[in-house]
Amino acid sequence: MRLSWEWLTPRRRPATARSVLAGEASAEAARKTSQAPEEALEAGAAEVAPAEEKPAEPEFPVAGDERAAAFFDLDNTVMQGASLFHFGRGLYKRKFFERRELTRFAWQQAYFRIAGTEDAGHIQDVRESALSIVKGHRVAELMSIGEEIYDEYLAGRIWSGTRALAQAHLDAGQRVWLVTAAPVETATIIARRLGLTGALGTVAESVGGVYTGRLVGEPLHGPAKAEAVRALAAAEELDLDRCAAYSDSHNDIPMLSLVGHPYAINPDTKLRKHAREHDWRLRDYRTGRKAVKIGIPAAAGVGALAGGTAAAVAIHRRRA
């Protein structure tokens, strides 16, 4: 299967070839699976519990600004913990692999929660484990199982405050995308359940609808996330200066630095320091601390639950 990315504009800052490939492949997959704005709003309304009182209309996001969009990191920003670990739990329950591999996933989750940040070495280990598990399985099979796993393990782990921030953008008529190192199918299920527009995620190769165990480029992590956002913005004619991005990790500083409205959500130590130095807005839902900067949408206190997931990912053609 061949990919066609002629519609992409040239990148304007350095990145590794694999990061660019990962970002462009993720943007292509995201455009293929995205929901129309009205579909996203309807799905979001179905998943979100109504608030007792409607909050005052925030100054940001700007209602009706169709060239603005929002990009949300997933793990520890939108949901508590690592989505891939919980997907692994669901696959173990269905006897996809043995206990020793689940133990490996558990160690990665424990490290993530204790350290409060991502580590490139651990991400590499998780990637290799996930690819070996799904190799030879059909994409459709993993997507179907992912829907079940979402209901079992992920729906109750969504940060209600972050979910409300995403809803504020949707209510303003803007598109909202997840951006994550998790497999694009996993991210797409979660985005759909939350009523978001779509998702950018790690793209794994498939041939004839079957996973090969190889990636397209590299995991969507660090600079690759920025490349994915850049590619999607170019294809969708977005103005990045009017867009917002949300993350908990200093690894996402390249993505956050792309947009005009960066937010640090549940930030690790390095991101908190960087955000303060650059006058970025902060919000921490782990402790209930108030935002350091005024300007977080008023909807940030309103709750809602949802989420979704599957494994590795397929190469997609450009959306017609």
GROMACS .gro file of C-alpha atoms in nm:
model
  320
    1MET     CA    1   0.000   0.000   0.000
    2ARG     CA    2   0.141   0.339  -0.095
    3LEU     CA    3   0.109   0.664   0.095
    4SER     CA    4   0.055   0.991  -0.091
    5TRP     CA    5   0.147   1.305   0.097
    6GLU     CA    6   0.181   1.553  -0.191
    7TRP     CA    7  -0.070   1.779  -0.016
    8LEU     CA    8   0.171   1.849   0.268
    9THR     CA    9   0.361   2.178   0.278
   10PRO     CA   10   0.737   2.171   0.337
   11ARG     CA   11   0.841   2.166   0.702
   12ARG     CA   12   1.003   2.483   0.824
   13ARG     CA   13   1.228   2.367   1.107
   14PRO     CA   14   1.475   2.082   1.157
   15ALA     CA   15   1.366   1.733   1.262
   16THR     CA   16   1.489   1.383   1.198
   17ALA     CA   17   1.363   1.210   0.886
   18ARG     CA   18   1.189   0.945   1.099
   19SER     CA   19   1.015   1.214   1.307
   20VAL     CA   20   0.889   1.383   0.993
   21LEU     CA   21   0.770   1.051   0.849
   22ALA     CA   22   0.595   0.960   1.174
   23GLY     CA   23   0.429   1.302   1.193
   24GLU     CA   24   0.312   1.303   0.832
   25ALA     CA   25   0.179   0.947   0.853
   26SER     CA   26  -0.008   1.034   1.172
   27ALA     CA   27  -0.161   1.345   1.014
   28GLU     CA   28  -0.271   1.139   0.714
   29ALA     CA   29  -0.436   0.880   0.939
   30ALA     CA   30  -0.600   1.150   1.151
   31ARG     CA   31  -0.758   1.319   0.850
   32LYS     CA   32  -0.888   0.982   0.730
   33THR     CA   33  -1.068   0.903   1.055
   34SER     CA   34  -1.173   1.247   1.179
   35GLN     CA   35  -1.533   1.333   1.259
   36ALA     CA   36  -1.713   1.625   1.103
   37PRO     CA   37  -1.765   1.913   1.353
   38GLU     CA   38  -2.136   1.843   1.391
   39GLU     CA   39  -2.068   1.470   1.449
   40ALA     CA   40  -1.811   1.551   1.715
   41LEU     CA   41  -2.050   1.782   1.895
   42GLU     CA   42  -2.326   1.521   1.891
   43ALA     CA   43  -2.092   1.248   2.019
   44GLY     CA   44  -1.955   1.476   2.290
   45ALA     CA   45  -2.305   1.564   2.408
   46ALA     CA   46  -2.387   1.195   2.442
   47GLU     CA   47  -2.084   1.126   2.661
   48VAL     CA   48  -2.081   1.437   2.880
   49ALA     CA   49  -2.295   1.466   3.191
   50PRO     CA   50  -2.472   1.804   3.193
   51ALA     CA   51  -2.348   2.061   3.442
   52GLU     CA   52  -2.584   2.196   3.707
   53GLU     CA   53  -2.509   2.552   3.604
   54LYS     CA   54  -2.380   2.674   3.270
   55PRO     CA   55  -2.047   2.857   3.318
   56ALA     CA   56  -1.996   3.209   3.190
   57GLU     CA   57  -1.877   3.233   2.831
   58PRO     CA   58  -1.493   3.239   2.836
   59GLU     CA   59  -1.292   3.488   2.630
   60PHE     CA   60  -1.088   3.196   2.504
   61PRO     CA   61  -1.140   2.993   2.294
   62VAL     CA   62  -1.280   3.240   2.043
   63ALA     CA   63  -1.621   3.127   1.921
   64GLY     CA   64  -1.651   3.077   1.547
   65ASP     CA   65  -1.277   3.085   1.473
   66GLU     CA   66  -1.259   2.802   1.219
   67ARG     CA   67  -0.885   2.844   1.166
   68ALA     CA   68  -0.819   2.767   1.531
   69ALA     CA   69  -0.806   2.418   1.680
   70ALA     CA   70  -0.688   2.248   1.999
   71PHE     CA   71  -0.437   1.965   2.040
   72PHE     CA   72  -0.439   1.751   2.355
   73ASP     CA   73  -0.175   1.506   2.472
   74LEU     CA   74  -0.341   1.189   2.607
   75ASP     CA   75  -0.153   1.012   2.889
   76ASN     CA   76  -0.167   1.202   3.218
   77THR     CA   77  -0.320   1.503   3.038
   78VAL     CA   78  -0.659   1.377   2.926
   79MET     CA   79  -0.649   1.051   3.122
   80GLN     CA   80  -0.475   0.924   3.433
   81GLY     CA   81  -0.185   0.693   3.357
   82ALA     CA   82  -0.075   0.526   3.034
   83SER     CA   83  -0.343   0.419   2.785
   84LEU     CA   84  -0.119   0.152   2.632
   85PHE     CA   85  -0.077  -0.021   2.968
   86HIS     CA   86  -0.453  -0.051   3.014
   87PHE     CA   87  -0.490  -0.175   2.659
   88GLY     CA   88  -0.229  -0.437   2.748
   89ARG     CA   89  -0.438  -0.538   3.049
   90GLY     CA   90  -0.734  -0.596   2.822
   91LEU     CA   91  -0.532  -0.804   2.577
   92TYR     CA   92  -0.388  -1.012   2.862
   93LYS     CA   93  -0.740  -1.080   2.986
   94ARG     CA   94  -0.817  -1.210   2.638
   95LYS     CA   95  -0.503  -1.432   2.641
   96PHE     CA   96  -0.310  -1.243   2.374
   97PHE     CA   97   0.013  -1.286   2.571
   98GLU     CA   98   0.159  -1.431   2.890
   99ARG     CA   99   0.192  -1.292   3.243
  100ARG     CA  100   0.558  -1.193   3.208
  101GLU     CA  101   0.464  -0.948   2.933
  102LEU     CA  102   0.187  -0.800   3.147
  103THR     CA  103   0.443  -0.757   3.425
  104ARG     CA  104   0.657  -0.560   3.184
  105PHE     CA  105   0.364  -0.332   3.102
  106ALA     CA  106   0.295  -0.293   3.475
  107TRP     CA  107   0.653  -0.185   3.540
  108GLN     CA  108   0.629   0.081   3.270
  109GLN     CA  109   0.307   0.213   3.425
  110ALA     CA  110   0.459   0.216   3.774
  111TYR     CA  111   0.764   0.405   3.652
  112PHE     CA  112   0.547   0.658   3.472
  113ARG     CA  113   0.335   0.724   3.779
  114ILE     CA  114   0.630   0.747   4.019
  115ALA     CA  115   0.852   0.959   3.795
  116GLY     CA  116   0.561   1.168   3.668
  117THR     CA  117   0.722   1.192   3.327
  118GLU     CA  118   0.806   0.996   3.013
  119ASP     CA  119   1.142   0.833   2.943
  120ALA     CA  120   1.264   0.754   2.592
  121GLY     CA  121   1.408   0.418   2.695
  122HIS     CA  122   1.087   0.306   2.857
  123ILE     CA  123   0.884   0.424   2.560
  124GLN     CA  124   1.108   0.215   2.334
  125ASP     CA  125   1.049  -0.092   2.551
  126VAL     CA  126   0.672  -0.043   2.548
  127ARG     CA  127   0.675   0.010   2.172
  128GLU     CA  128   0.863  -0.314   2.107
  129SER     CA  129   0.634  -0.508   2.343
  130ALA     CA  130   0.321  -0.372   2.177
  131LEU     CA  131   0.443  -0.441   1.823
  132SER     CA  132   0.535  -0.800   1.907
  133ILE     CA  133   0.194  -0.858   2.065
  134VAL     CA  134  -0.012  -0.732   1.772
  135LYS     CA  135   0.206  -0.867   1.490
  136GLY     CA  136  -0.001  -1.099   1.272
  137HIS     CA  137  -0.334  -0.983   1.413
  138ARG     CA  138  -0.595  -0.809   1.199
  139VAL     CA  139  -0.650  -0.436   1.243
  140ALA     CA  140  -1.029  -0.485   1.257
  141GLU     CA  141  -0.993  -0.739   1.538
  142LEU     CA  142  -0.786  -0.504   1.753
  143MET     CA  143  -1.024  -0.215   1.685
  144SER     CA  144  -1.322  -0.421   1.801
  145ILE     CA  145  -1.141  -0.536   2.115
  146GLY     CA  146  -1.028  -0.178   2.177
  147GLU     CA  147  -1.387  -0.063   2.207
  148GLU     CA  148  -1.444  -0.321   2.481
  149ILE     CA  149  -1.121  -0.234   2.661
  150TYR     CA  150  -1.215   0.132   2.661
  151ASP     CA  151  -1.535   0.056   2.851
  152GLU     CA  152  -1.357  -0.180   3.090
  153TYR     CA  153  -1.047   0.021   3.179
  154LEU     CA  154  -1.035   0.372   3.035
  155ALA     CA  155  -1.374   0.541   3.063
  156GLY     CA  156  -1.335   0.607   3.435
  157ARG     CA  157  -0.982   0.747   3.407
  158ILE     CA  158  -1.055   1.068   3.215
  159TRP     CA  159  -0.963   1.393   3.392
  160SER     CA  160  -1.294   1.580   3.405
  161GLY     CA  161  -1.119   1.919   3.408
  162THR     CA  162  -0.924   1.848   3.090
  163ARG     CA  163  -1.233   1.702   2.928
  164ALA     CA  164  -1.414   2.027   3.002
  165LEU     CA  165  -1.133   2.227   2.839
  166ALA     CA  166  -1.175   2.019   2.523
  167GLN     CA  167  -1.550   2.069   2.534
  168ALA     CA  168  -1.500   2.446   2.556
  169HIS     CA  169  -1.320   2.436   2.221
  170LEU     CA  170  -1.590   2.218   2.068
  171ASP     CA  171  -1.860   2.450   2.196
  172ALA     CA  172  -1.675   2.738   2.030
  173GLY     CA  173  -1.701   2.552   1.698
  174GLN     CA  174  -1.335   2.451   1.689
  175ARG     CA  175  -1.183   2.114   1.606
  176VAL     CA  176  -1.009   1.917   1.881
  177TRP     CA  177  -0.745   1.649   1.827
  178LEU     CA  178  -0.566   1.405   2.056
  179VAL     CA  179  -0.189   1.387   1.995
  180THR     CA  180  -0.024   1.082   2.148
  181ALA     CA  181   0.249   0.821   2.120
  182ALA     CA  182  -0.024   0.560   2.167
  183PRO     CA  183  -0.135   0.370   1.854
  184VAL     CA  184  -0.353   0.577   1.627
  185GLU     CA  185  -0.640   0.328   1.651
  186THR     CA  186  -0.630   0.353   2.031
  187ALA     CA  187  -0.630   0.730   2.016
  188THR     CA  188  -0.907   0.735   1.754
  189ILE     CA  189  -1.140   0.526   1.972
  190ILE     CA  190  -1.080   0.754   2.270
  191ALA     CA  191  -1.132   1.067   2.060
  192ARG     CA  192  -1.459   0.933   1.920
  193ARG     CA  193  -1.590   0.837   2.264
  194LEU     CA  194  -1.507   1.184   2.393
  195GLY     CA  195  -1.675   1.347   2.096
  196LEU     CA  196  -1.351   1.498   1.967
  197THR     CA  197  -1.265   1.558   1.603
  198GLY     CA  198  -0.996   1.292   1.572
  199ALA     CA  199  -0.653   1.179   1.682
  200LEU     CA  200  -0.288   1.184   1.585
  201GLY     CA  201  -0.107   0.870   1.703
  202THR     CA  202   0.177   0.633   1.629
  203VAL     CA  203   0.125   0.463   1.293
  204ALA     CA  204   0.218   0.097   1.259
  205GLU     CA  205   0.236  -0.074   0.925
  206SER     CA  206  -0.027  -0.318   0.806
  207VAL     CA  207  -0.050  -0.516   0.486
  208GLY     CA  208  -0.386  -0.651   0.379
  209GLY     CA  209  -0.535  -0.540   0.709
  210VAL     CA  210  -0.278  -0.737   0.914
  211TYR     CA  211  -0.010  -0.580   1.136
  212THR     CA  212   0.347  -0.646   1.021
  213GLY     CA  213   0.516  -0.553   1.350
  214ARG     CA  214   0.688  -0.249   1.198
  215LEU     CA  215   0.628   0.123   1.246
  216VAL     CA  216   0.593   0.398   0.989
  217GLY     CA  217   0.875   0.625   1.097
  218GLU     CA  218   0.899   0.623   1.477
  219PRO     CA  219   0.666   0.658   1.779
  220LEU     CA  220   0.477   0.988   1.781
  221HIS     CA  221   0.680   1.129   2.069
  222GLY     CA  222   0.858   1.458   2.131
  223PRO     CA  223   0.956   1.628   1.801
  224ALA     CA  224   0.742   1.382   1.602
  225LYS     CA  225   0.430   1.520   1.773
  226ALA     CA  226   0.522   1.869   1.661
  227GLU     CA  227   0.572   1.743   1.306
  228ALA     CA  228   0.229   1.575   1.313
  229VAL     CA  229   0.058   1.892   1.435
  230ARG     CA  230   0.244   2.099   1.175
  231ALA     CA  231   0.141   1.862   0.894
  232LEU     CA  232  -0.222   1.847   1.004
  233ALA     CA  233  -0.241   2.226   1.043
  234ALA     CA  234  -0.107   2.271   0.689
  235ALA     CA  235  -0.354   2.022   0.544
  236GLU     CA  236  -0.651   2.167   0.735
  237GLU     CA  237  -0.549   2.532   0.676
  238LEU     CA  238  -0.521   2.610   1.046
  239ASP     CA  239  -0.340   2.913   1.185
  240LEU     CA  240  -0.113   2.773   1.457
  241ASP     CA  241  -0.086   3.114   1.623
  242ARG     CA  242  -0.460   3.090   1.696
  243CYS     CA  243  -0.445   2.725   1.807
  244ALA     CA  244  -0.404   2.579   2.157
  245ALA     CA  245  -0.209   2.276   2.282
  246TYR     CA  246  -0.225   2.096   2.616
  247SER     CA  247   0.026   1.856   2.775
  248ASP     CA  248   0.172   1.734   3.104
  249SER     CA  249   0.523   1.652   2.979
  250HIS     CA  250   0.834   1.853   2.900
  251ASN     CA  251   0.881   1.612   2.608
  252ASP     CA  252   0.593   1.796   2.442
  253ILE     CA  253   0.754   2.140   2.458
  254PRO     CA  254   0.817   2.126   2.079
  255MET     CA  255   0.443   2.079   2.021
  256LEU     CA  256   0.341   2.338   2.281
  257SER     CA  257   0.584   2.590   2.133
  258LEU     CA  258   0.417   2.564   1.791
  259VAL     CA  259   0.089   2.721   1.900
  260GLY     CA  260  -0.015   3.062   2.020
  261HIS     CA  261  -0.195   2.924   2.328
  262PRO     CA  262   0.015   2.658   2.511
  263TYR     CA  263  -0.118   2.504   2.834
  264ALA     CA  264   0.067   2.291   3.089
  265ILE     CA  265  -0.178   2.038   3.239
  266ASN     CA  266  -0.071   1.830   3.542
  267PRO     CA  267   0.285   1.934   3.448
  268ASP     CA  268   0.603   1.749   3.535
  269THR     CA  269   0.876   1.952   3.707
  270LYS     CA  270   1.059   2.052   3.389
  271LEU     CA  271   0.744   2.158   3.208
  272ARG     CA  272   0.619   2.354   3.510
  273LYS     CA  273   0.948   2.544   3.521
  274HIS     CA  274   0.945   2.608   3.145
  275ALA     CA  275   0.582   2.720   3.152
  276ARG     CA  276   0.648   2.971   3.429
  277GLU     CA  277   0.952   3.107   3.249
  278HIS     CA  278   0.753   3.156   2.929
  279ASP     CA  279   0.432   3.278   3.090
  280TRP     CA  280   0.227   2.979   2.978
  281ARG     CA  281  -0.100   2.889   3.149
  282LEU     CA  282  -0.096   2.600   3.396
  283ARG     CA  283  -0.359   2.374   3.547
  284ASP     CA  284  -0.313   2.082   3.787
  285TYR     CA  285  -0.609   1.848   3.832
  286ARG     CA  286  -0.414   1.606   4.052
  287THR     CA  287  -0.424   1.832   4.356
  288GLY     CA  288  -0.698   2.080   4.277
  289ARG     CA  289  -0.449   2.367   4.259
  290LYS     CA  290  -0.581   2.665   4.070
  291ALA     CA  291  -0.435   2.774   3.739
  292VAL     CA  292  -0.122   2.982   3.776
  293LYS     CA  293  -0.232   3.207   3.493
  294ILE     CA  294  -0.577   3.360   3.461
  295GLY     CA  295  -0.744   3.273   3.135
  296ILE     CA  296  -0.821   2.901   3.157
  297PRO     CA  297  -1.173   2.864   3.016
  298ALA     CA  298  -1.440   2.877   3.286
  299ALA     CA  299  -1.561   2.536   3.170
  300ALA     CA  300  -1.248   2.383   3.325
  301GLY     CA  301  -1.436   2.302   3.643
  302VAL     CA  302  -1.719   2.117   3.471
  303GLY     CA  303  -1.686   1.739   3.446
  304ALA     CA  304  -1.744   1.455   3.204
  305LEU     CA  305  -1.614   1.104   3.154
  306ALA     CA  306  -1.534   0.890   2.852
  307GLY     CA  307  -1.235   0.741   2.665
  308GLY     CA  308  -1.137   0.445   2.420
  309THR     CA  309  -0.850   0.222   2.281
  310ALA     CA  310  -0.697  -0.043   2.052
  311ALA     CA  311  -0.346  -0.139   1.940
  312ALA     CA  312  -0.087  -0.057   1.675
  313VAL     CA  313  -0.197   0.109   1.353
  314ALA     CA  314  -0.246   0.087   0.981
  315ILE     CA  315  -0.123   0.290   0.687
  316HIS     CA  316  -0.407   0.505   0.555
  317ARG     CA  317  -0.460   0.667   0.217
  318ARG     CA  318  -0.537   1.036   0.194
  319ARG     CA  319  -0.902   1.117   0.268
  320ALA     CA  320  -1.091   1.178  -0.053
   0.00000   0.00000   0.00000
